[in-house]
Short mmCIF file of C-alpha atoms in Angstrom, two decimals:
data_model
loop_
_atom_site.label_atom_id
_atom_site.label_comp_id
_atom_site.label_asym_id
_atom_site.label_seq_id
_atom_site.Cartn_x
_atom_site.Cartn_y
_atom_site.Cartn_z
CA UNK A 1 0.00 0.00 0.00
CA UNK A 2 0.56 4.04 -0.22
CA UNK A 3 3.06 4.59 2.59
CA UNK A 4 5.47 7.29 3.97
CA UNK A 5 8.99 7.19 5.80
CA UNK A 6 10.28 9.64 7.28
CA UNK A 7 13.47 10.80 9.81
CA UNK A 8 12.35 9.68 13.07
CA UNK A 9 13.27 12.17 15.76
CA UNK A 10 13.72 14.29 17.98
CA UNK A 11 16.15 16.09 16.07
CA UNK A 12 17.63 18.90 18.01
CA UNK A 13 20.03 21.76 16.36
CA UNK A 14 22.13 24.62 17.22
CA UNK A 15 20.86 27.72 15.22
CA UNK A 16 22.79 28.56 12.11
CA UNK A 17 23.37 24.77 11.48
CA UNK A 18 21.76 23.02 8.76
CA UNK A 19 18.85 20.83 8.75
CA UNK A 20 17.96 17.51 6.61
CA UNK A 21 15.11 15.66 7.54
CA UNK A 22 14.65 12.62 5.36
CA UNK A 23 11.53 11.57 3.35
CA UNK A 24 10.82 8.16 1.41
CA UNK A 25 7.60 7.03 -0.12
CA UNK A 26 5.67 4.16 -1.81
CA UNK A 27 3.24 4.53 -4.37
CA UNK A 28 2.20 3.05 -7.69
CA UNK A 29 0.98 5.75 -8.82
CA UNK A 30 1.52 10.13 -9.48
CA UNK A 31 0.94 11.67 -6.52
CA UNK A 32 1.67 15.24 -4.86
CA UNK A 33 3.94 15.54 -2.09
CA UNK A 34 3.75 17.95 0.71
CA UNK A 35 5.32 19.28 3.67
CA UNK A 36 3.45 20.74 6.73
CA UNK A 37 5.14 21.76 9.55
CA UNK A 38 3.04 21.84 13.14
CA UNK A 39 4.25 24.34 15.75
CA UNK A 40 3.00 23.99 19.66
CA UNK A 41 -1.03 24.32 20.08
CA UNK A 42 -1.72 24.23 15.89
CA UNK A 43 -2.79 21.93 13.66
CA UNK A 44 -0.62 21.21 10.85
CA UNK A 45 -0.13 23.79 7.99
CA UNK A 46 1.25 23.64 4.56
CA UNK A 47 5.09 24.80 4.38
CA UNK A 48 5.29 23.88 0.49
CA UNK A 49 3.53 21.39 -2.04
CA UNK A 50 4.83 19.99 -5.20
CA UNK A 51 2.29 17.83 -7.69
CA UNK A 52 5.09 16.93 -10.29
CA UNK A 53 8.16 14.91 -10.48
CA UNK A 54 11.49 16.47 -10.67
CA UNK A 55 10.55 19.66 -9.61
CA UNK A 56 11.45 21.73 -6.41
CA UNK A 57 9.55 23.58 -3.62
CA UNK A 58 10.52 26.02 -1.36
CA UNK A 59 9.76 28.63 1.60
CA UNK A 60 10.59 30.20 3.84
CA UNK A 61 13.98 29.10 3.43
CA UNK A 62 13.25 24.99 3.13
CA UNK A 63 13.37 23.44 0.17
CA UNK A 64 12.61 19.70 -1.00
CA UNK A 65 12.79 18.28 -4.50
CA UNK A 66 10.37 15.36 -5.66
CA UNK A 67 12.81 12.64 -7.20
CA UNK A 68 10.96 9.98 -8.53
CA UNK A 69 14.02 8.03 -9.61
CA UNK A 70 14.63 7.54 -5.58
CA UNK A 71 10.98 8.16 -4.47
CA UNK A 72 12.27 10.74 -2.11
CA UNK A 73 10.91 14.25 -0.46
CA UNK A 74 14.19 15.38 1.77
CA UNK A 75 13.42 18.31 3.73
CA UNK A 76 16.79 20.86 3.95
CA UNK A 77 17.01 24.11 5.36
CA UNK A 78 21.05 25.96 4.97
CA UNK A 79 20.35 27.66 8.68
CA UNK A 80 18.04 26.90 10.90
CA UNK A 81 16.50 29.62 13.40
CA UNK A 82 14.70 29.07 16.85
CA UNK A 83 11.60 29.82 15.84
CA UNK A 84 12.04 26.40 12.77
CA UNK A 85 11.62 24.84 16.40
CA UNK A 86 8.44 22.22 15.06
CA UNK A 87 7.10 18.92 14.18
CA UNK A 88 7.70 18.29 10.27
CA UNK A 89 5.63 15.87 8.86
CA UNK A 90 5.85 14.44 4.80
CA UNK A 91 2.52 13.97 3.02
CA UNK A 92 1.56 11.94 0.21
CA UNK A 93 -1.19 13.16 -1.52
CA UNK A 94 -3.50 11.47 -4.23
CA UNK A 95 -2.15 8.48 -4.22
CA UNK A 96 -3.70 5.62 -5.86
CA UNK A 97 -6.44 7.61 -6.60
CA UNK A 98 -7.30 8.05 -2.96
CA UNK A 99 -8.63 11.65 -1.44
CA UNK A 100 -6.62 11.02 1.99
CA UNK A 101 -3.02 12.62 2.73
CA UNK A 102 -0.97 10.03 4.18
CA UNK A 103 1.13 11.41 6.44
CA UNK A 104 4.57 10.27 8.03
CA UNK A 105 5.46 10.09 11.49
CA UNK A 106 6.58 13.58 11.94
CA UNK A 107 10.15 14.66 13.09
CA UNK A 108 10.00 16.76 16.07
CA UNK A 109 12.78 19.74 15.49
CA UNK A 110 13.96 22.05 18.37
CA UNK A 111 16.66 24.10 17.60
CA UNK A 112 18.50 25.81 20.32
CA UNK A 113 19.60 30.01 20.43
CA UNK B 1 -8.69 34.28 6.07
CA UNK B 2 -7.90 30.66 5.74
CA UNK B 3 -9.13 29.87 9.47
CA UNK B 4 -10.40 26.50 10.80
CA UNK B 5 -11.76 26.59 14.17
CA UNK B 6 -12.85 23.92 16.28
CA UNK B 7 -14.65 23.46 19.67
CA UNK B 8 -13.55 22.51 22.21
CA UNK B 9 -10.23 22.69 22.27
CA UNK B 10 -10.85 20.31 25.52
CA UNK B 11 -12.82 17.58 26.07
CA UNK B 12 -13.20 15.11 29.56
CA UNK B 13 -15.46 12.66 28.64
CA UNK B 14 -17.01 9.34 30.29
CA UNK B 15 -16.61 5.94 29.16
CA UNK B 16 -19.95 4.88 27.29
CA UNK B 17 -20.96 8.10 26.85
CA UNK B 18 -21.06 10.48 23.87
CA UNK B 19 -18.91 12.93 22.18
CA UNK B 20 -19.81 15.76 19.91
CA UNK B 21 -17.10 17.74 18.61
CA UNK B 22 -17.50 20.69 16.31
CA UNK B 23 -16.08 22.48 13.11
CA UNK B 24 -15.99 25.32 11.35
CA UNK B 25 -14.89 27.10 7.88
CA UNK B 26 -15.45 30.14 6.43
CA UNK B 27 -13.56 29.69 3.00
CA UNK B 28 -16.71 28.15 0.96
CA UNK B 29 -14.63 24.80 0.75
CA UNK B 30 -16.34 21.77 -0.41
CA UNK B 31 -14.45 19.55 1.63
CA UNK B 32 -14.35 18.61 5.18
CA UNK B 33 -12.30 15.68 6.73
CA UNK B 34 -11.66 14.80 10.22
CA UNK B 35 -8.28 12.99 11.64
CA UNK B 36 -7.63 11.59 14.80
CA UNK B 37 -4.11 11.44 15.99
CA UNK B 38 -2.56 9.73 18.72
CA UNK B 39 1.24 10.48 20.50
CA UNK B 40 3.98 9.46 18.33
CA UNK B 41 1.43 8.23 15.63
CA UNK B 42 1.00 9.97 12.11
CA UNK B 43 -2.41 11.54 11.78
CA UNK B 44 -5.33 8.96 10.39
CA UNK B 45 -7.86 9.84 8.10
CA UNK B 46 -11.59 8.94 10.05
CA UNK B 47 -14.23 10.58 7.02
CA UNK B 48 -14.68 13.07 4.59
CA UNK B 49 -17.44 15.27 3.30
CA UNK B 50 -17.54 16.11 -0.31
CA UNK B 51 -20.02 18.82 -0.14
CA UNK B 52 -22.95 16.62 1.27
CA UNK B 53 -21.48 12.88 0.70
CA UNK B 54 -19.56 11.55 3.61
CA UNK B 55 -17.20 9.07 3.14
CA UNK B 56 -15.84 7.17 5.89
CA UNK B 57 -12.89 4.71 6.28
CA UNK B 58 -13.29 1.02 6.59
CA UNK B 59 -11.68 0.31 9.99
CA UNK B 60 -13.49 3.66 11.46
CA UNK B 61 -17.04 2.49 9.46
CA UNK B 62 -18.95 1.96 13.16
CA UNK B 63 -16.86 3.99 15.01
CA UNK B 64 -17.62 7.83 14.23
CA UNK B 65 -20.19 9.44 12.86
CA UNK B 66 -20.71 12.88 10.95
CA UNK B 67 -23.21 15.12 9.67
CA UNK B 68 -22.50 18.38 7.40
CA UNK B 69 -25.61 21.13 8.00
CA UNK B 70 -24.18 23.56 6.32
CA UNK B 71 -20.82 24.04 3.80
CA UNK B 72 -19.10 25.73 7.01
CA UNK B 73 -20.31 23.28 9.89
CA UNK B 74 -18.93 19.88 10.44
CA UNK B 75 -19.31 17.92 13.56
CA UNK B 76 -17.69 14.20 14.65
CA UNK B 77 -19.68 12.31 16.70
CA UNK B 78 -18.96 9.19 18.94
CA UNK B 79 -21.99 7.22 20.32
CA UNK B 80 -20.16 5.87 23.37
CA UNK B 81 -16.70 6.72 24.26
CA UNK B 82 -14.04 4.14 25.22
CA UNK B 83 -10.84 4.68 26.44
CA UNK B 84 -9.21 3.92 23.04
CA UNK B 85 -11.15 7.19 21.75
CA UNK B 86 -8.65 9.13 23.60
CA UNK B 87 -6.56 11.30 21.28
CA UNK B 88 -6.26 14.44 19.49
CA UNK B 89 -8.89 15.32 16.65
CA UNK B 90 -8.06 17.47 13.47
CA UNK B 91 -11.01 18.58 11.81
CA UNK B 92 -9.33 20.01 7.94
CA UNK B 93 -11.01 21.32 4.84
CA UNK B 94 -10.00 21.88 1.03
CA UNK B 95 -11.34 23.72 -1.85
CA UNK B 96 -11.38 20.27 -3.68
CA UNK B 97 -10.17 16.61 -3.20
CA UNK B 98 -8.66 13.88 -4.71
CA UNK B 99 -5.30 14.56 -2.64
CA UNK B 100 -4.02 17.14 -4.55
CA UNK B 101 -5.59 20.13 -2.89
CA UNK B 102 -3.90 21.59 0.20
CA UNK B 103 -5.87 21.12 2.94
CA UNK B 104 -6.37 23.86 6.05
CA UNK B 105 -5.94 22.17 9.67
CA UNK B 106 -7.81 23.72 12.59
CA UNK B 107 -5.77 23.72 16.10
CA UNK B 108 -7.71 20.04 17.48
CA UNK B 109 -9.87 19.10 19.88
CA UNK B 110 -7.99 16.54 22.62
CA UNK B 111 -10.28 14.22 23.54
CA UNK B 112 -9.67 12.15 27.14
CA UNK B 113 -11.86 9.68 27.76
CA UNK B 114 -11.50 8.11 31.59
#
């Protein structure tokens, strides 16, 4: 089935460092991939989306490019800040046809001043 | 404003009683989904409305319940809590479906059935 794999935390950083968080999926068929980050007391919002292969998303300074070759998602960031300090969770979305995001684990990130 | 809000953010419940838990959206979307999610666990898709069709999960078939008034309301409801009930519920809602269409989280209701 449709599954997601992702860095299992915590993961905690010194500000200025950089961040990878790792993302695999599983799918037999085209789907969109996402990243929503969830900070303390919120519900999970979108950070970036992208629907195609071999393209690239970014903001706010992360970045993640759908490679299909490796069915990955990798999360980076060049310099994390304190306030990055979240849970990061990789979505798979429309996947086998299916109207459900599938969602990883999450990787809790705290990054210290 | 792409708000979600759900109420309560808190709720104590009994076991083998019920649970109504509410949401709202203002952005005209068509769809409305609810998650639960427990610690350490990814969040699980429950049931979705498409406009006035619900749709609900195998596994959660029996389990929850759902009704859609209005394009802006949704509420989940559980019959009669048990303890495995206990977790944190996302009520989300997209413009669309299919997957492709971001969807808008509210904050969650957590849910502690004793």
């Amino acid at each position: 089935g449709d599954s997601v794999t992702q860095t299992k935390g915590p993961v905690t950083l010194s500000e200025g460092t950089s961040l990878t968080v790792n993302c695999s999926y599983e799918t037999k068929q085209y789907p969109t991939l996402f990243w929503y980050v969830q900070y303390p007391g919120e519900g999970p919002q979108l950070l970036f989306k992208v629907p195609k292969a071999n393209e690239k998303g970014s903001n706010r300074g992360f970045e993640a490019t759908y490679d299909k070759g490796t069915t990955s998602f990798h999360l980076q960031k060049a310099s994390v800040q304190e306030s990055d300090s979240a849970v990061y969770y990789c979505v798979l979305g429309g996947a086998s046809g299916s109207w459900q995001l599938i969602f990883g684990s999450g990787t809790q990130l705290t990054v210290m001043p | 404003d792409t708000t979600v809000k759900q109420n309560p953010r808190y709720k104590l419940a009994r076991v083998g009683k019920p649970v109504n838990l509410i949401c709202s959206q203002t952005m005209n979307h068509d769809t409305m989904y609810w998650y639960q999610k427990k610690p350490n666990q990814a969040p699980k898709l429950l049931l979705f409305y498409y406009d006035k069709i619900l749709n609900r999960e195998a596994d959660t078939f029996e389990k929850f319940q759902s009704s859609r008034p209005n394009n802006s309301f949704c509420s989940l409801y559980i019959g009669s809590a048990g303890l495995e009930y206990s977790a944190m519920y996302l009520c989300a809602s997209s413009r669309g479906g299919a997957g492709q269409d971001t969807q808008y989280f509210g904050p969650g209701t957590r849910l502690l059935v004793l």
